[in-house]
Short mmCIF file of C-alpha atoms in Angstrom, two decimals:
data_model
loop_
_atom_site.label_atom_id
_atom_site.label_comp_id
_atom_site.label_asym_id
_atom_site.label_seq_id
_atom_site.Cartn_x
_atom_site.Cartn_y
_atom_site.Cartn_z
CA GLU A 271 -1.35 -13.69 24.39
CA TYR A 272 -4.04 -11.02 24.66
CA GLU A 273 -4.80 -11.98 28.27
CA LYS A 274 -1.10 -11.98 29.18
CA ALA A 275 -0.79 -8.46 27.77
CA ALA A 276 -3.93 -7.39 29.68
CA SER A 277 -2.43 -8.44 33.02
CA VAL A 278 0.69 -6.35 32.35
CA LEU A 279 -1.09 -3.27 31.00
CA SER A 280 -3.60 -3.13 33.86
CA SER A 281 -0.79 -1.85 36.11
CA HIS A 282 0.48 0.67 33.58
CA ASP A 283 0.25 4.36 34.60
CA PRO A 284 -2.28 5.29 33.41
CA PRO A 285 -3.91 1.83 33.12
CA ILE A 286 -4.58 0.53 29.61
CA THR A 287 -7.69 -1.64 29.50
CA LEU A 288 -7.93 -4.64 27.19
CA ALA A 289 -11.46 -5.93 26.61
CA LYS A 290 -13.01 -8.69 24.55
CA VAL A 291 -16.40 -8.95 22.83
CA ASP A 292 -18.09 -12.04 21.37
CA ALA A 293 -19.41 -10.49 18.16
CA ASN A 294 -21.46 -13.62 17.39
CA GLU A 295 -23.74 -13.06 20.37
CA GLU A 296 -27.01 -11.49 19.33
CA SER A 297 -26.74 -8.81 22.03
CA ASN A 298 -23.42 -7.64 20.53
CA ARG A 299 -24.42 -7.57 16.86
CA GLU A 300 -25.19 -3.85 16.94
CA LEU A 301 -21.71 -3.14 18.35
CA ALA A 302 -20.08 -5.31 15.67
CA THR A 303 -22.00 -3.39 13.00
CA GLN A 304 -21.03 -0.04 14.50
CA PHE A 305 -17.32 -0.89 14.28
CA GLU A 306 -17.67 -2.63 10.87
CA ILE A 307 -16.26 -5.97 12.07
CA ARG A 308 -15.47 -8.13 9.02
CA GLY A 309 -13.29 -10.91 10.47
CA PHE A 310 -11.87 -12.37 13.65
CA PRO A 311 -9.97 -11.47 15.67
CA THR A 312 -10.37 -7.75 14.99
CA ILE A 313 -8.69 -5.43 17.49
CA LYS A 314 -9.69 -1.77 17.79
CA ILE A 315 -8.07 1.02 19.82
CA LEU A 316 -10.69 3.25 21.44
CA ARG A 317 -9.93 6.70 22.83
CA ASN A 318 -11.96 9.51 24.40
CA GLY A 319 -14.69 7.24 25.71
CA GLY A 320 -15.08 5.52 22.35
CA LYS A 321 -15.43 8.75 20.34
CA SER A 322 -12.19 7.91 18.52
CA SER A 323 -11.67 4.45 17.00
CA GLN A 324 -8.61 3.16 15.12
CA ASP A 325 -7.55 -0.25 13.86
CA TYR A 326 -4.86 -1.99 15.91
CA LYS A 327 -1.94 -2.65 13.55
CA GLY A 328 0.67 -3.97 15.98
CA PRO A 329 2.07 -7.42 16.83
CA ARG A 330 -0.11 -10.27 18.15
CA ASP A 331 2.24 -11.65 20.84
CA ALA A 332 1.98 -10.46 24.47
CA ASP A 333 5.25 -8.49 24.55
CA GLY A 334 4.50 -6.89 21.20
CA ILE A 335 0.98 -5.88 22.27
CA VAL A 336 2.32 -4.37 25.51
CA ASN A 337 5.06 -2.34 23.80
CA TYR A 338 2.77 -1.16 20.99
CA LEU A 339 -0.02 -0.01 23.30
CA LYS A 340 2.36 1.73 25.71
CA LYS A 341 3.57 3.74 22.74
CA GLN A 342 -0.01 4.37 21.58
CA SER A 343 -1.04 5.64 25.02
CA GLY A 344 1.53 8.46 25.02
CA PRO A 345 1.55 11.64 22.91
CA ALA A 346 0.94 11.10 19.21
CA SER A 347 4.11 13.09 18.44
CA ALA A 348 7.23 12.86 20.63
CA GLU A 349 9.32 15.98 21.21
CA ILE A 350 12.94 15.58 20.06
CA LYS A 351 15.17 17.57 22.42
CA SER A 352 18.56 15.95 21.75
CA ALA A 353 20.52 14.06 19.12
CA GLU A 354 20.12 10.99 21.33
CA ASP A 355 16.33 11.38 21.18
CA ALA A 356 16.53 11.55 17.40
CA SER A 357 18.78 8.49 17.21
CA ASN A 358 16.43 6.45 19.42
CA LEU A 359 13.22 7.51 17.70
CA ILE A 360 14.00 7.84 13.99
CA LYS A 361 13.82 4.34 12.55
CA ASP A 362 12.19 3.06 9.35
CA VAL A 363 9.57 5.61 8.21
CA TYR A 364 9.42 8.50 10.68
CA ILE A 365 7.78 11.92 10.31
CA VAL A 366 9.26 14.97 12.07
CA GLY A 367 7.77 18.46 12.24
CA ILE A 368 10.38 21.22 12.54
CA PHE A 369 8.93 24.40 14.08
CA PRO A 370 10.18 27.84 15.22
CA LYS A 371 7.72 27.54 18.15
CA LEU A 372 5.47 24.76 19.44
CA SER A 373 2.25 26.65 18.79
CA GLY A 374 0.28 28.15 15.93
CA ASP A 375 -1.86 26.72 13.10
CA GLU A 376 0.91 24.66 11.47
CA PHE A 377 1.88 22.99 14.76
CA ASN A 378 -1.78 22.30 15.65
CA ASN A 379 -2.48 20.82 12.22
CA PHE A 380 0.60 18.61 12.54
CA LYS A 381 -0.43 17.37 16.00
CA ALA A 382 -4.00 16.66 14.84
CA LEU A 383 -2.76 14.66 11.84
CA ALA A 384 -0.31 12.75 14.06
CA GLU A 385 -3.24 11.77 16.28
CA LYS A 386 -5.28 10.65 13.27
CA LEU A 387 -2.47 8.59 11.70
CA ARG A 388 -0.68 7.39 14.84
CA THR A 389 -1.55 3.70 14.28
CA ASP A 390 0.07 3.86 10.81
CA TYR A 391 3.12 6.10 11.34
CA ASP A 392 5.51 7.38 14.00
CA PHE A 393 5.68 11.14 14.55
CA GLY A 394 8.04 13.55 16.32
CA HIS A 395 8.56 17.32 16.51
CA THR A 396 11.49 19.57 17.30
CA LEU A 397 12.62 23.18 17.54
CA ASP A 398 16.13 22.37 16.29
CA ALA A 399 16.82 20.72 12.92
CA LYS A 400 20.49 20.31 13.88
CA LEU A 401 19.47 17.39 16.11
CA LEU A 402 18.21 15.39 13.13
CA PRO A 403 20.41 12.87 11.28
CA ARG A 404 19.79 13.99 7.70
CA GLY A 405 18.67 17.04 5.74
CA GLU A 406 19.27 20.79 5.89
CA THR A 407 20.15 21.69 9.50
CA SER A 408 19.72 25.46 9.28
CA VAL A 409 15.99 25.26 8.55
CA SER A 410 13.79 26.60 11.35
CA GLY A 411 10.51 25.57 9.78
CA PRO A 412 7.72 25.15 9.79
CA VAL A 413 8.47 22.10 7.63
CA VAL A 414 7.70 18.40 7.76
CA ARG A 415 10.63 16.05 7.15
CA LEU A 416 9.81 12.42 6.37
CA PHE A 417 12.68 9.98 6.98
CA LYS A 418 12.70 6.63 5.19
CA PRO A 419 15.12 3.71 4.76
CA PHE A 420 14.88 3.71 0.93
CA ASP A 421 15.11 5.95 -2.14
CA GLU A 422 16.33 9.47 -1.23
CA GLN A 423 16.35 8.75 2.56
CA PHE A 424 14.32 11.86 3.44
CA VAL A 425 11.98 14.41 1.86
CA ASP A 426 10.65 17.78 3.06
CA PHE A 427 7.15 19.25 2.71
CA LYS A 428 6.02 22.76 3.65
CA ASP A 429 2.23 22.71 3.11
CA PHE A 430 0.36 22.18 6.39
CA ASP A 431 -3.08 21.81 4.85
CA PRO A 432 -4.23 18.55 6.56
CA ALA A 433 -5.45 16.80 3.40
CA LYS A 434 -2.32 17.70 1.38
CA LEU A 435 -0.02 16.76 4.25
CA GLU A 436 -1.74 13.39 4.66
CA LYS A 437 -1.44 12.68 0.93
CA PHE A 438 2.26 13.62 1.04
CA ILE A 439 2.87 11.19 3.91
CA GLU A 440 1.00 8.37 2.17
CA SER A 441 2.80 8.79 -1.17
CA SER A 442 6.26 9.37 0.33
CA SER A 443 6.20 6.50 2.81
CA ILE A 444 6.41 3.73 0.22
CA PRO A 445 9.35 3.03 -2.11
CA THR A 446 9.23 4.36 -5.67
CA VAL A 447 9.34 0.69 -6.66
CA THR A 448 8.07 -1.83 -4.09
CA GLU A 449 9.84 -5.19 -4.05
CA PHE A 450 7.59 -8.27 -4.17
CA ASN A 451 9.19 -10.78 -1.79
CA ASN A 452 8.69 -12.65 1.51
CA ASP A 453 10.94 -10.43 3.66
CA PRO A 454 8.85 -9.68 6.80
CA SER A 455 10.24 -6.12 6.98
CA ASN A 456 8.84 -5.52 3.48
CA HIS A 457 5.27 -6.58 4.30
CA VAL A 458 4.24 -3.10 5.42
CA TYR A 459 5.25 -1.64 2.03
CA LEU A 460 3.46 -4.42 0.14
CA SER A 461 0.34 -3.75 2.19
CA LYS A 462 0.53 -0.03 1.37
CA PHE A 463 1.07 -0.83 -2.32
CA PHE A 464 -1.99 -3.08 -2.61
CA SER A 465 -4.21 -0.79 -0.52
CA SER A 466 -3.28 2.29 -2.58
CA SER A 467 -6.05 3.91 -4.64
CA ASN A 468 -3.54 4.52 -7.48
CA ASP A 469 -3.36 2.41 -10.62
CA LYS A 470 -0.89 -0.40 -9.84
CA ALA A 471 1.91 -1.42 -12.21
CA MET A 472 3.49 -4.84 -11.59
CA PHE A 473 6.58 -6.05 -13.43
CA PHE A 474 7.65 -9.70 -13.19
CA LEU A 475 10.97 -10.78 -14.70
CA ASN A 476 13.65 -13.40 -14.17
CA TYR A 477 16.36 -11.73 -12.06
CA THR A 478 19.05 -14.17 -13.26
CA THR A 479 18.94 -13.24 -16.97
CA GLU A 480 21.46 -10.92 -18.64
CA ALA A 481 18.73 -8.39 -19.45
CA ALA A 482 17.51 -8.13 -15.82
CA ASP A 483 19.60 -5.10 -14.81
CA SER A 484 18.61 -3.11 -17.90
CA LEU A 485 14.93 -3.99 -17.40
CA LYS A 486 15.04 -2.96 -13.73
CA SER A 487 16.77 0.31 -14.55
CA LYS A 488 14.27 1.31 -17.26
CA TYR A 489 11.34 0.33 -15.03
CA ARG A 490 12.65 2.52 -12.20
CA GLU A 491 13.04 5.47 -14.61
CA VAL A 492 9.39 5.12 -15.59
CA ALA A 493 8.37 4.77 -11.93
CA GLU A 494 10.14 8.05 -11.13
CA GLN A 495 8.34 9.73 -14.05
CA TYR A 496 4.85 8.65 -12.94
CA LYS A 497 5.38 8.76 -9.18
CA GLY A 498 2.16 9.77 -7.43
CA GLU A 499 0.04 8.78 -10.44
CA ILE A 500 0.84 5.06 -10.61
CA SER A 501 2.21 2.77 -7.89
CA PHE A 502 5.01 0.42 -9.05
CA LEU A 503 5.99 -3.07 -7.94
CA ILE A 504 8.68 -5.47 -9.18
CA GLY A 505 9.19 -9.18 -8.53
CA ASP A 506 11.38 -12.11 -9.52
CA SER A 507 9.24 -14.45 -11.60
CA GLU A 508 11.09 -17.44 -10.11
CA SER A 509 9.63 -16.69 -6.66
CA SER A 510 6.37 -15.08 -7.80
CA GLN A 511 4.57 -18.06 -9.30
CA ALA A 512 1.54 -17.57 -7.05
CA ALA A 513 1.18 -13.98 -8.27
CA LEU A 514 1.53 -15.01 -11.92
CA ASN A 515 -1.11 -17.72 -11.45
CA TYR A 516 -3.44 -15.26 -9.72
CA PHE A 517 -3.35 -12.95 -12.72
CA GLY A 518 -3.61 -15.82 -15.23
CA LEU A 519 -0.07 -15.35 -16.55
CA LYS A 520 2.43 -17.98 -17.71
CA GLU A 521 6.20 -18.34 -17.29
CA ASP A 522 6.80 -18.16 -21.06
CA GLN A 523 5.20 -14.66 -21.09
CA VAL A 524 7.89 -13.25 -18.75
CA PRO A 525 9.11 -10.48 -18.61
CA VAL A 526 5.51 -9.35 -18.18
CA LEU A 527 4.27 -5.86 -17.27
CA LEU A 528 0.76 -5.60 -15.86
CA VAL A 529 -1.29 -2.58 -14.77
CA GLN A 530 -4.33 -3.05 -12.58
CA LYS A 531 -6.91 -0.25 -12.52
CA ASP A 532 -9.57 0.06 -9.81
CA ASP A 533 -8.65 -3.51 -8.73
CA ARG A 534 -10.79 -4.76 -11.64
CA PHE A 535 -9.36 -3.94 -15.06
CA LYS A 536 -6.02 -5.34 -16.23
CA TYR A 537 -3.69 -4.18 -19.01
CA VAL A 538 -0.77 -6.45 -19.93
CA LYS A 539 2.40 -6.39 -22.03
CA PHE A 540 4.05 -9.80 -22.56
CA ASN A 541 7.74 -10.59 -23.19
CA VAL A 542 8.76 -7.02 -22.47
CA GLU A 543 12.05 -5.55 -23.67
CA ALA A 544 13.70 -2.67 -21.82
CA ASP A 545 13.06 -0.03 -24.50
CA GLN A 546 9.34 -0.97 -24.64
CA ILE A 547 8.54 -0.12 -21.00
CA ALA A 548 8.31 3.69 -21.25
CA PRO A 549 6.31 3.79 -24.55
CA TRP A 550 3.86 1.14 -23.30
CA VAL A 551 3.17 2.94 -20.00
CA LYS A 552 2.73 6.21 -21.93
CA ASP A 553 0.22 4.48 -24.24
CA TYR A 554 -1.58 3.10 -21.18
CA LYS A 555 -1.85 6.59 -19.66
CA ASN A 556 -3.22 7.89 -22.97
CA GLY A 557 -5.88 5.17 -23.12
CA LYS A 558 -4.32 3.36 -26.09
CA VAL A 559 -3.78 -0.06 -24.46
CA PRO A 560 -6.71 -2.51 -24.72
CA GLN A 561 -7.99 -4.22 -21.59
CA PHE A 562 -6.61 -7.72 -20.96
CA ILE A 563 -9.23 -10.41 -20.31
CA LYS A 564 -8.19 -13.95 -19.41
CA SER A 565 -9.57 -16.41 -21.94
CA GLU A 566 -9.69 -20.12 -22.65
CA PRO A 567 -8.40 -20.97 -26.16
CA ILE A 568 -10.88 -20.49 -29.00
CA PRO A 569 -12.16 -24.01 -29.87
CA GLU A 570 -10.56 -25.47 -33.00
CA SER A 571 -13.93 -26.97 -33.98
CA ASN A 572 -17.18 -25.18 -33.18
CA ASN A 573 -19.75 -26.74 -35.53
CA GLU A 574 -22.35 -27.97 -33.04
CA PRO A 575 -25.77 -26.25 -32.85
CA VAL A 576 -24.77 -24.81 -29.44
CA LYS A 577 -21.57 -22.85 -29.96
CA VAL A 578 -18.82 -22.55 -27.34
CA VAL A 579 -17.90 -18.94 -26.57
CA VAL A 580 -14.74 -17.77 -24.79
CA ALA A 581 -13.53 -14.29 -23.90
CA ASP A 582 -11.47 -13.98 -27.08
CA SER A 583 -14.39 -14.97 -29.34
CA ILE A 584 -17.45 -13.37 -27.70
CA GLN A 585 -17.25 -10.27 -29.92
CA ASP A 586 -17.41 -12.29 -33.18
CA VAL A 587 -19.73 -15.10 -32.08
CA VAL A 588 -22.21 -13.00 -30.11
CA TYR A 589 -22.04 -9.22 -30.55
CA LYS A 590 -21.12 -9.13 -34.24
CA SER A 591 -23.13 -12.20 -35.32
CA GLY A 592 -26.10 -10.18 -36.57
CA LYS A 593 -28.45 -12.55 -34.71
CA ASN A 594 -30.30 -12.70 -31.43
CA VAL A 595 -28.20 -14.89 -29.15
CA LEU A 596 -29.31 -16.88 -26.11
CA LEU A 597 -26.14 -17.13 -24.04
CA GLU A 598 -25.71 -19.47 -21.06
CA PHE A 599 -22.98 -18.67 -18.52
CA TYR A 600 -21.85 -21.51 -16.29
CA SER A 601 -19.19 -22.13 -13.69
CA PRO A 602 -16.25 -24.12 -15.12
#
């Protein structure tokens, strides 16, 4: 597929070169280290003689590669000059800069950020907000309007500080509550959820129960309250068995609310009722919820000279025993 795309793109104006490197060859190891290659195949987009490097995040079939790279080879932000332009360009998550003139610090900051984030997002700019499908049409800017196919459909931002603008785009481009499912169009939002540096709340419940609607509603209210501080995900326990198993949870503990911090520490509330969601998340934020550690059951009999220790008993058997303890850890 890559070679098919290469034959098409070689005749593009200007030509787009596709190259391949065997990163296992000793002579290429330094190059693989330079670009932090972790797995295969890894595809990088290089610009400006290799001074700029970005991960390729497009399709892997020939037609998809061709279309994606044609788009990547053009301007990072497309100028919207008509309502037809807006209709053709604004799909899914799309970021538009509205400006009184296409110059100045705000416009330059916007263009620079578009170049930096172009493999992750689509950008456009315009002098006329009336051409856009949603939002206040009398605004002349400068303002950034982010369109999205969920929640409030669009949101405006007026701070053109690059770091603040990038954070706004990252936080606004995922749903307030991400749905955990196998819909291919949802994969990009799941990827953003799991790659976020925020604490991650995950709520698994049975969608077919009478309490499901009330639980979903209360969970969304809490998600709105802590938006930007915690990322929120929801899933149907019937189709999320793999996720439950991964976190060491059981079906009889559903509805279950789990928060993962720094991808290491877990905090869990089992058999959740709707009116418990907000108080529990508040307690978590205030540091009042103990860490959840998966544990084998405490042995019913533990009278042998060598005691068996599990996560739930290590405090009593080891740390609070008042003795020196020689502890052997082994792989189950």
